[in-house]
Every structure is written in C-alpha cells, then in structure tokens.
C-alpha cells in the first residue's frame, strides 16, 4: 500500500478531475464519499510523481486481509492485487462480472477470483440485506449483482441491483426501493409529490397519464402524485431532469417553424386562423395571383354574379332591409362563419342573401387532400346538408367531397401537420385508428373510420379535429367570467374535490380536456359546453322551403331544434339537429328527410 501517510477527506471538496479508488477502481464522489488520499501526493501545492492520484475509499481501506466466502468455505481468501497489469479485467467467480483493481483469491491466482463488491456485500449486516418495505407484504432480500429484469415498481427493465421476494414473484430495483416517500419534482413545483405503491383507489375511476412522459399510468405500479392538482408521474419520470429526450423531440428537426399552433386564443382568433388556412389553400391553387380582388365574380357555388363589398363601399339595395345587428355580422355561405364588416372584404349577391369571405370566394373547386385525394366542391340550396368528416359538424356551406368523404372548406384546408400545447411532438393527420380514443374528449374512435384525427403515432396520442380546434378561452351565459380550456388537470392548482359538469351534472374525467372558471369553480365537459355545437356550421333562417317532398302545405323555415320533438316523417328524435319547421302548424321534419343528404342512406348523420 505504500509507506506514506494517508489523509481522510470526509465530504471535503478536492480540486481536480474525477478520481478512482486504487482498490476497487470505482469512481470517488469527492463531495459525498469518505476517502483517503496520500499525504505526500501534494508537496507545496504540486503533486509528486510517486503518489500522485492515490485515492482510496474508506470502506475499501477497512476490508480484512483474509475472508472466507460462503461459496468457498474450505479456506480463506486473501486480499491481493491483480496478478498482471497486462490483464485488464478479471472475472469474478461469484457474480461473474468483470472487474479491475484488487481482488480476493487463493494463493494460486488461477483458481478463484472474487471482486471486492461481492465481499462487501457479504460483510454487510443482515438488516441491510433483508428489508421490510411498505410497498410489499413480505421481507425483501437484496441481490447486489446487477441483473436485467422487469421491475414491479417502475415497470422498466434497466439493469440494476435488486430486491427480491423469496415468498412470491416480486422484484424491484434497489433505486426504486430507496425512492423517497415525498419528492419535489421540477415538473410540478407547486406541491411535493407523494409516493404511492399503486394508483390510489379514489382515482381509479378514470385513466391517467404521466405528467412527464405522457404515457399510461398502470394502476398496479408505483406512482408519484399530487392529489390536489391531479398530477401523476411514473417513479422514474418524477426524478428525471428532462421532459423528454432531446432525440425524442422532433420539432427542432422538422424544419417547419411556421406550423399552425393551437389552441387559438378565442373563437374570433380561431375564425381568423381558419380563414388564413382557406386563403393559403386558395392561393396555392391559383396560377395567377392577383393583389387586388376583382370587383365582380361568377362563383361556381352560386347562380348569380357576386359583387365585392367592404366597410367603405356604397350601400346596396340589401342594406335597406338589414337591421343594425346585420350590419355588424353576416354569415358566409362558404365556410358558414361570421363576416365582420368592420375589417373584412367580402362578396355578396345583390339578388339574394348570399355572402362569401374573399378567401372563400377564391377557394378552388377542386383540391388535393393529404389523405382523401382529390375533392370536388359543390353548393346546393339551403336545405341540403352534410356532416363534415373532419370536425363531424353538420353544415350547409360549400362541401368538398368525393366518393369516400366530404368536408367543409375549413376542414378541407387544414394543414397536414399542426403543433398543439397538449403534446410535445408535431401532430399529423390520420384516418381514425382502430382500438383507440381521443385524448381530449375521451371518446372511442371505433366506427369513425372515414373521419380525420390529428395524432402522434409514436406516443399513441390522438385527438379529434374538432377537439384540436377548441379555443383556449370561451364565454358562457352561465358565468360572467371567461372559461379556460384545461389541457392538464394540474393547470388548476389546489382543487381537492372532483370536477362536476354544470350542464349534465356528471363527474368530469380530469384526464381529458374540460373548460373551467377558477373564480366561480365552474366546470364544463368539453362536449357539454355547447350542446348544439354539432349544428354550429349551419346558416339558419332560410324560409319558404318545400324540399323534394310536398309533405306539408306551407313553406318551411330552416332552424336548429332545441326541444325534444320528433320528426313528422321518420318519427325519430330531432333534438339538436337542423329541422324544417312550420310554427303555426307545430310541424317539424329533419332537414335531411326532405332535402338531399350528401350521400346515400343518410350515413353522414350517424353517431
């Protein structure tokens, strides 16, 4: 060992690079480990040539010179140096691992080599090797040889030391067994996380996902959680330093910094964002891009000539019949979204109540959809309606369709890729995958194979197009304050009780999205915020409609049905659907029962 004196450095920082123990060749943590260094290795501040770099763990220095191992009881083993410096590694006869440095061996080196780690394990007291852990009912035995197995605590297969149960088939990593009962995670710094050895029973009514990696939380595995904020994390994820691996975040490498970022701030911002998508699709299809719009156009969706209008234009004959409210807001017959006269340039028909945004007027009749191929546009009269396969909302605007799908021009214009705050990766358009569900509304996608979703295939994260377009902030007549879109339950801090929907009175699944007002503690399920959202893309008010069937003697009016009433033709409930109504006669029929539904057998009006 040398004749120089050794100095004990306990938790004392030592200037210099990381060092290794000369006996076990394992690194020495100079801030934590107790270790010895040679007294003569520093002379007047400069290292000597003989003892420079001589460091030794205190535990290694206390090893006995001889030791009788249970596997070799016939004679004691002696502490020795490696027989040859040319031999880089020796193989331990106990753990079969390769090691460097000192060893225990018989006088004949070739017979037996035992590494210092195995000897240290045998020398430790029994209370260290056998342990009662609150996460298991039986005593656990420490196996200090690294092994590859699936841990019952963290469900990973990393190679590590382990505790095993000799009574039942139970294995956990030593690092999991040593996990603290409470932990302050960088991903949830409002409250300390509490370790639980399975998903708490009071939270098992819903499916939960890790707040760090976003993957499913298995109820039988250990979990860190904050009950007040509904934050859950896998045992390994809670202590990780990064939300995801750098190679796992593809946004920086995608080269698409101009992706559509969602959610939009509010409904007005969303409408403008959708108009931008429509304009982008229109300009991409135009061969000759004109800076100034034409004052008059003939549009393929309408039989009359359309004139350009804006807020500074002279009033037309239609202005004489408009109310003050009409002059502030019109409905586009293309995308069925509002036209704000204060800042929009639009086209109108001087003969009838027909209006188009400038972008909708320039939208081409034929486009190429990323998933559905070529789509052709058409516009019928007021009572011909369809269900968009993008957002699943019923509409009577311009339809882009082929034999397999139909879209409103807003959904037909959506980009193939978007970026949403709910997921760290870019989301791509997919046809509804089998055996999956929307992570926003927690609804299964079975039976919606023609529909389009946005998702991340590598993470199994999918959301409906309608859910992806939900704005961050909405107003509701039941609350004087704006409601905020809650993407993660931990966004509402210190909320110990359950979330109940004000509309349906059912408990909200906090693993999905919902709207919430923290001031009033008011919550809405994402699908209950507006029960008539499914007809929000309809332009109602058309009158004197008779349809294909002369089933009623009077002209009918296109209205949303907000009462429990049955169709006079098919007998089915008409609540929440567009209907043709005769108020004096108390007569209603489904609009698609007398009109031209945009496909055979009315299949676009299924669930």
CSV table of N, CA, C and O in Angstrom, one decimal, residues 299-377:
chain,number,residue,atom,x,y,z
A,299,UNK,N,-69.2,32.9,-59.2
A,299,UNK,CA,-68.7,31.8,-58.4
A,299,UNK,C,-69.4,30.5,-58.7
A,299,UNK,O,-70.6,30.5,-58.9
A,300,UNK,N,-68.7,29.4,-58.7
A,300,UNK,CA,-69.3,28.1,-59.1
A,300,UNK,C,-70.3,27.6,-58.0
A,300,UNK,O,-71.1,26.7,-58.3
A,301,UNK,N,-70.3,28.2,-56.8
A,301,UNK,CA,-71.3,27.8,-55.8
A,301,UNK,C,-72.6,28.6,-55.8
A,301,UNK,O,-73.4,28.4,-54.9
A,302,UNK,N,-72.7,29.6,-56.8
A,302,UNK,CA,-74.0,30.4,-56.7
A,302,UNK,C,-74.3,30.8,-58.2
A,302,UNK,O,-73.5,30.9,-59.0
A,303,UNK,N,-75.6,30.9,-58.4
A,303,UNK,CA,-76.1,31.1,-59.8
A,303,UNK,C,-76.1,32.6,-60.2
A,303,UNK,O,-76.2,32.9,-61.4
A,304,UNK,N,-75.9,33.5,-59.3
A,304,UNK,CA,-75.8,35.0,-59.6
A,304,UNK,C,-74.4,35.5,-59.5
A,304,UNK,O,-73.6,34.9,-58.8
A,305,UNK,N,-74.2,36.7,-60.1
A,305,UNK,CA,-73.0,37.4,-60.1
A,305,UNK,C,-72.8,38.0,-58.7
A,305,UNK,O,-73.7,38.5,-58.1
A,306,UNK,N,-71.6,37.9,-58.2
A,306,UNK,CA,-71.2,38.4,-56.8
A,306,UNK,C,-70.4,39.7,-56.9
A,306,UNK,O,-69.5,39.8,-57.8
A,307,UNK,N,-70.7,40.7,-56.1
A,307,UNK,CA,-70.0,42.0,-56.1
A,307,UNK,C,-69.2,42.1,-54.8
A,307,UNK,O,-69.5,41.6,-53.8
A,308,UNK,N,-68.0,42.7,-55.0
A,308,UNK,CA,-67.1,42.9,-53.9
A,308,UNK,C,-67.6,44.0,-53.0
A,308,UNK,O,-68.0,45.1,-53.5
A,309,UNK,N,-67.6,43.8,-51.7
A,309,UNK,CA,-68.0,44.8,-50.7
A,309,UNK,C,-67.0,44.9,-49.6
A,309,UNK,O,-66.2,44.0,-49.3
A,310,UNK,N,-66.9,46.1,-49.0
A,310,UNK,CA,-66.1,46.3,-47.8
A,310,UNK,C,-66.8,47.4,-47.0
A,310,UNK,O,-67.8,48.0,-47.4
A,311,UNK,N,-66.2,47.8,-45.9
A,311,UNK,CA,-66.8,48.7,-45.0
A,311,UNK,C,-66.9,50.1,-45.6
A,311,UNK,O,-67.8,50.9,-45.2
A,312,UNK,N,-66.1,50.4,-46.6
A,312,UNK,CA,-66.2,51.8,-47.2
A,312,UNK,C,-67.0,51.8,-48.5
A,312,UNK,O,-67.1,52.9,-49.1
A,313,UNK,N,-67.6,50.6,-48.9
A,313,UNK,CA,-68.3,50.6,-50.1
A,313,UNK,C,-69.7,51.3,-49.9
A,313,UNK,O,-70.2,51.4,-48.9
A,314,UNK,N,-70.2,51.7,-51.1
A,314,UNK,CA,-71.5,52.3,-51.0
A,314,UNK,C,-72.6,51.3,-50.7
A,314,UNK,O,-72.5,50.1,-51.1
A,315,UNK,N,-73.7,51.7,-49.9
A,315,UNK,CA,-74.7,50.7,-49.6
A,315,UNK,C,-75.4,50.2,-50.8
A,315,UNK,O,-75.7,50.9,-51.7
A,316,UNK,N,-75.8,48.9,-50.7
A,316,UNK,CA,-76.5,48.3,-51.8
A,316,UNK,C,-78.0,48.3,-51.4
A,316,UNK,O,-78.4,48.7,-50.3
A,317,UNK,N,-78.8,47.8,-52.3
A,317,UNK,CA,-80.3,47.7,-52.0
A,317,UNK,C,-80.6,46.8,-50.9
A,317,UNK,O,-81.6,47.0,-50.2
A,318,UNK,N,-79.7,45.8,-50.6
A,318,UNK,CA,-79.9,44.9,-49.5
A,318,UNK,C,-79.8,45.6,-48.1
A,318,UNK,O,-80.4,45.3,-47.1
A,319,UNK,N,-78.9,46.7,-48.1
A,319,UNK,CA,-78.7,47.4,-46.8
A,319,UNK,C,-80.0,48.1,-46.3
A,319,UNK,O,-80.1,48.3,-45.1
A,320,UNK,N,-80.9,48.3,-47.2
A,320,UNK,CA,-82.2,48.9,-46.7
A,320,UNK,C,-83.0,48.0,-45.9
A,320,UNK,O,-83.8,48.4,-45.1
A,321,UNK,N,-82.8,46.7,-46.0
A,321,UNK,CA,-83.5,45.7,-45.3
A,321,UNK,C,-82.8,45.1,-44.1
A,321,UNK,O,-83.3,44.2,-43.4
A,322,UNK,N,-81.5,45.5,-43.9
A,322,UNK,CA,-80.8,45.0,-42.8
A,322,UNK,C,-81.0,45.7,-41.5
A,322,UNK,O,-81.2,46.9,-41.5
A,323,UNK,N,-81.0,45.0,-40.4
A,323,UNK,CA,-81.0,45.6,-39.1
A,323,UNK,C,-79.6,46.1,-38.7
A,323,UNK,O,-78.7,45.8,-39.4
A,324,UNK,N,-79.5,46.8,-37.6
A,324,UNK,CA,-78.2,47.3,-37.1
A,324,UNK,C,-77.3,46.1,-36.8
A,324,UNK,O,-76.1,46.1,-36.9
A,325,UNK,N,-78.0,45.0,-36.3
A,325,UNK,CA,-77.2,43.8,-36.0
A,325,UNK,C,-76.6,43.2,-37.2
A,325,UNK,O,-75.5,42.7,-37.3
A,326,UNK,N,-77.4,43.1,-38.3
A,326,UNK,CA,-77.0,42.5,-39.5
A,326,UNK,C,-75.8,43.3,-40.1
A,326,UNK,O,-74.9,42.7,-40.7
A,327,UNK,N,-75.7,44.6,-39.9
A,327,UNK,CA,-74.6,45.4,-40.5
A,327,UNK,C,-73.3,45.1,-39.8
A,327,UNK,O,-72.3,45.5,-40.3
A,328,UNK,N,-73.4,44.5,-38.6
A,328,UNK,CA,-72.2,44.2,-37.8
A,328,UNK,C,-71.7,42.8,-38.1
A,328,UNK,O,-70.5,42.5,-38.0
A,329,UNK,N,-72.6,41.9,-38.5
A,329,UNK,CA,-72.3,40.5,-38.6
A,329,UNK,C,-73.1,39.8,-39.7
A,329,UNK,O,-74.3,39.9,-39.7
A,330,UNK,N,-72.4,39.2,-40.6
A,330,UNK,CA,-73.1,38.4,-41.7
A,330,UNK,C,-72.5,37.0,-41.6
A,330,UNK,O,-71.4,36.8,-41.0
A,331,UNK,N,-73.2,36.0,-42.2
A,331,UNK,CA,-72.7,34.6,-42.2
A,331,UNK,C,-72.3,34.3,-43.6
A,331,UNK,O,-73.1,34.5,-44.6
A,332,UNK,N,-71.1,33.8,-43.8
A,332,UNK,CA,-70.6,33.4,-45.0
A,332,UNK,C,-71.2,32.1,-45.5
A,332,UNK,O,-71.4,31.1,-44.7
A,333,UNK,N,-71.7,32.0,-46.7
A,333,UNK,CA,-72.3,30.8,-47.3
A,333,UNK,C,-71.3,29.8,-47.7
A,333,UNK,O,-71.7,28.6,-48.0
A,334,UNK,N,-70.0,30.1,-47.6
A,334,UNK,CA,-69.0,29.1,-48.0
A,334,UNK,C,-68.5,28.3,-46.8
A,334,UNK,O,-68.7,27.1,-46.7
A,335,UNK,N,-68.0,29.0,-45.7
A,335,UNK,CA,-67.5,28.3,-44.5
A,335,UNK,C,-68.5,28.4,-43.4
A,335,UNK,O,-68.2,27.8,-42.3
A,336,UNK,N,-69.6,29.2,-43.6
A,336,UNK,CA,-70.7,29.3,-42.5
A,336,UNK,C,-70.1,30.0,-41.3
A,336,UNK,O,-70.7,29.8,-40.2
A,337,UNK,N,-69.1,30.8,-41.4
A,337,UNK,CA,-68.5,31.5,-40.2
A,337,UNK,C,-68.8,33.0,-40.4
A,337,UNK,O,-69.1,33.5,-41.5
A,338,UNK,N,-68.7,33.8,-39.3
A,338,UNK,CA,-69.1,35.2,-39.4
A,338,UNK,C,-68.2,36.0,-40.3
A,338,UNK,O,-67.0,35.7,-40.5
A,339,UNK,N,-68.9,37.0,-41.0
A,339,UNK,CA,-68.2,38.0,-41.7
A,339,UNK,C,-68.3,39.3,-40.9
A,339,UNK,O,-69.4,39.8,-40.7
A,340,UNK,N,-67.2,39.8,-40.4
A,340,UNK,CA,-67.2,41.1,-39.7
A,340,UNK,C,-67.0,42.3,-40.6
A,340,UNK,O,-66.0,42.4,-41.2
A,341,UNK,N,-68.1,43.1,-40.8
A,341,UNK,CA,-68.0,44.2,-41.7
A,341,UNK,C,-66.9,45.2,-41.3
A,341,UNK,O,-66.5,46.0,-42.2
A,342,UNK,N,-66.5,45.2,-40.1
A,342,UNK,CA,-65.6,46.2,-39.6
A,342,UNK,C,-64.2,46.1,-40.3
A,342,UNK,O,-63.5,47.0,-40.5
A,343,UNK,N,-63.8,44.8,-40.6
A,343,UNK,CA,-62.5,44.6,-41.1
A,343,UNK,C,-62.4,43.6,-42.3
A,343,UNK,O,-61.3,43.3,-42.7
A,344,UNK,N,-63.5,43.1,-42.8
A,344,UNK,CA,-63.4,42.1,-43.8
A,344,UNK,C,-63.8,42.6,-45.2
A,344,UNK,O,-64.7,43.5,-45.3
A,345,UNK,N,-63.2,42.1,-46.2
A,345,UNK,CA,-63.6,42.3,-47.6
A,345,UNK,C,-64.3,41.1,-48.0
A,345,UNK,O,-63.8,40.0,-47.7
A,346,UNK,N,-65.5,41.2,-48.6
A,346,UNK,CA,-66.3,40.0,-48.9
A,346,UNK,C,-67.1,40.3,-50.2
A,346,UNK,O,-67.1,41.4,-50.7
A,347,UNK,N,-67.7,39.2,-50.6
A,347,UNK,CA,-68.5,39.2,-51.8
A,347,UNK,C,-70.0,39.0,-51.4
A,347,UNK,O,-70.2,38.2,-50.5
A,348,UNK,N,-70.9,39.7,-52.1
A,348,UNK,CA,-72.3,39.4,-51.8
A,348,UNK,C,-73.1,39.4,-53.1
A,348,UNK,O,-72.6,39.9,-54.2
A,349,UNK,N,-74.3,38.8,-53.0
A,349,UNK,CA,-75.2,38.7,-54.2
A,349,UNK,C,-76.2,39.8,-54.0
A,349,UNK,O,-76.9,39.8,-52.9
A,350,UNK,N,-76.4,40.7,-55.0
A,350,UNK,CA,-77.4,41.7,-54.9
A,350,UNK,C,-78.8,41.2,-55.1
A,350,UNK,O,-79.8,42.0,-54.9
A,351,UNK,N,-79.0,40.0,-55.4
A,351,UNK,CA,-80.3,39.4,-55.7
A,351,UNK,C,-80.8,38.6,-54.5
A,351,UNK,O,-82.1,38.4,-54.4
A,352,UNK,N,-79.9,38.0,-53.7
A,352,UNK,CA,-80.4,37.1,-52.6
A,352,UNK,C,-79.4,37.2,-51.4
A,352,UNK,O,-78.4,37.9,-51.5
A,353,UNK,N,-79.8,36.6,-50.4
A,353,UNK,CA,-79.0,36.6,-49.1
A,353,UNK,C,-77.8,35.7,-49.2
A,353,UNK,O,-77.7,34.7,-48.4
A,354,UNK,N,-76.9,36.0,-50.0
A,354,UNK,CA,-75.7,35.1,-50.2
A,354,UNK,C,-74.4,35.9,-50.1
A,354,UNK,O,-74.3,36.9,-50.7
A,355,UNK,N,-73.5,35.4,-49.2
A,355,UNK,CA,-72.3,36.2,-48.9
A,355,UNK,C,-71.1,35.2,-48.9
A,355,UNK,O,-71.3,34.0,-48.5
A,356,UNK,N,-69.9,35.7,-49.2
A,356,UNK,CA,-68.7,34.9,-49.2
A,356,UNK,C,-67.6,35.8,-48.7
A,356,UNK,O,-67.4,36.9,-49.1
A,357,UNK,N,-66.8,35.2,-47.8
A,357,UNK,CA,-65.5,35.8,-47.5
A,357,UNK,C,-64.7,35.9,-48.8
A,357,UNK,O,-64.9,35.1,-49.7
A,358,UNK,N,-63.8,36.8,-48.8
A,358,UNK,CA,-62.9,36.9,-50.0
A,358,UNK,C,-62.1,35.6,-50.2
A,358,UNK,O,-62.0,35.1,-51.3
A,359,UNK,N,-61.6,35.1,-49.1
A,359,UNK,CA,-60.9,33.8,-49.2
A,359,UNK,C,-61.7,32.7,-49.7
A,359,UNK,O,-61.3,31.8,-50.4
A,360,UNK,N,-63.0,32.6,-49.2
A,360,UNK,CA,-63.9,31.5,-49.6
A,360,UNK,C,-64.3,31.7,-51.0
A,360,UNK,O,-64.5,30.7,-51.8
A,361,UNK,N,-64.4,32.9,-51.5
A,361,UNK,CA,-64.8,33.2,-52.9
A,361,UNK,C,-63.6,32.7,-53.8
A,361,UNK,O,-63.9,32.3,-55.0
A,362,UNK,N,-62.4,32.8,-53.4
A,362,UNK,CA,-61.3,32.4,-54.2
A,362,UNK,C,-60.9,30.9,-54.0
A,362,UNK,O,-60.0,30.5,-54.7
A,363,UNK,N,-61.6,30.2,-53.2
A,363,UNK,CA,-61.3,28.8,-52.9
A,363,UNK,C,-61.6,28.0,-54.2
A,363,UNK,O,-62.7,28.2,-54.8
A,364,UNK,N,-60.7,27.2,-54.6
A,364,UNK,CA,-60.8,26.4,-55.9
A,364,UNK,C,-61.9,25.4,-55.8
A,364,UNK,O,-62.2,24.9,-54.7
A,365,UNK,N,-62.5,25.0,-56.9
A,365,UNK,CA,-63.5,24.0,-56.9
A,365,UNK,C,-62.9,22.6,-56.8
A,365,UNK,O,-63.6,21.6,-56.3
A,366,UNK,N,-61.7,22.4,-57.1
A,366,UNK,CA,-61.0,21.1,-56.9
A,366,UNK,C,-59.7,21.3,-56.2
A,366,UNK,O,-58.9,22.1,-56.5
A,367,UNK,N,-59.5,20.4,-55.1
A,367,UNK,CA,-58.3,20.5,-54.4
A,367,UNK,C,-57.8,19.1,-54.1
A,367,UNK,O,-58.5,18.1,-54.3
A,368,UNK,N,-56.6,18.9,-53.6
A,368,UNK,CA,-56.0,17.6,-53.3
A,368,UNK,C,-55.9,17.6,-51.8
A,368,UNK,O,-55.1,18.4,-51.2
A,369,UNK,N,-56.5,16.6,-51.2
A,369,UNK,CA,-56.5,16.4,-49.7
A,369,UNK,C,-55.3,15.5,-49.4
A,369,UNK,O,-55.1,14.5,-50.1
A,370,UNK,N,-54.6,15.7,-48.3
A,370,UNK,CA,-53.4,14.9,-48.0
A,370,UNK,C,-53.8,13.4,-47.8
A,370,UNK,O,-53.0,12.5,-48.1
A,371,UNK,N,-55.0,13.1,-47.3
A,371,UNK,CA,-55.4,11.7,-47.0
A,371,UNK,C,-56.5,11.2,-47.9
A,371,UNK,O,-56.5,10.0,-48.3
A,372,UNK,N,-57.4,12.1,-48.4
A,372,UNK,CA,-58.5,11.6,-49.1
A,372,UNK,C,-58.4,11.8,-50.6
A,372,UNK,O,-59.4,11.6,-51.4
A,373,UNK,N,-57.3,12.4,-51.1
A,373,UNK,CA,-57.1,12.6,-52.5
A,373,UNK,C,-57.9,13.8,-53.0
A,373,UNK,O,-58.1,14.7,-52.3
A,374,UNK,N,-58.3,13.7,-54.3
A,374,UNK,CA,-59.0,14.8,-55.0
A,374,UNK,C,-60.4,15.0,-54.4
A,374,UNK,O,-61.2,14.1,-54.3
A,375,UNK,N,-60.7,16.3,-54.1
A,375,UNK,CA,-62.0,16.6,-53.6
A,375,UNK,C,-62.6,17.7,-54.5
A,375,UNK,O,-61.9,18.6,-55.0
A,376,UNK,N,-63.9,17.6,-54.8
A,376,UNK,CA,-64.6,18.5,-55.7
A,376,UNK,C,-65.6,19.2,-54.9
A,376,UNK,O,-66.4,18.7,-54.1
A,377,UNK,N,-65.7,20.5,-55.2
A,377,UNK,CA,-66.7,21.4,-54.4
A,377,UNK,C,-68.0,21.5,-55.1
A,377,UNK,O,-68.2,21.4,-56.3
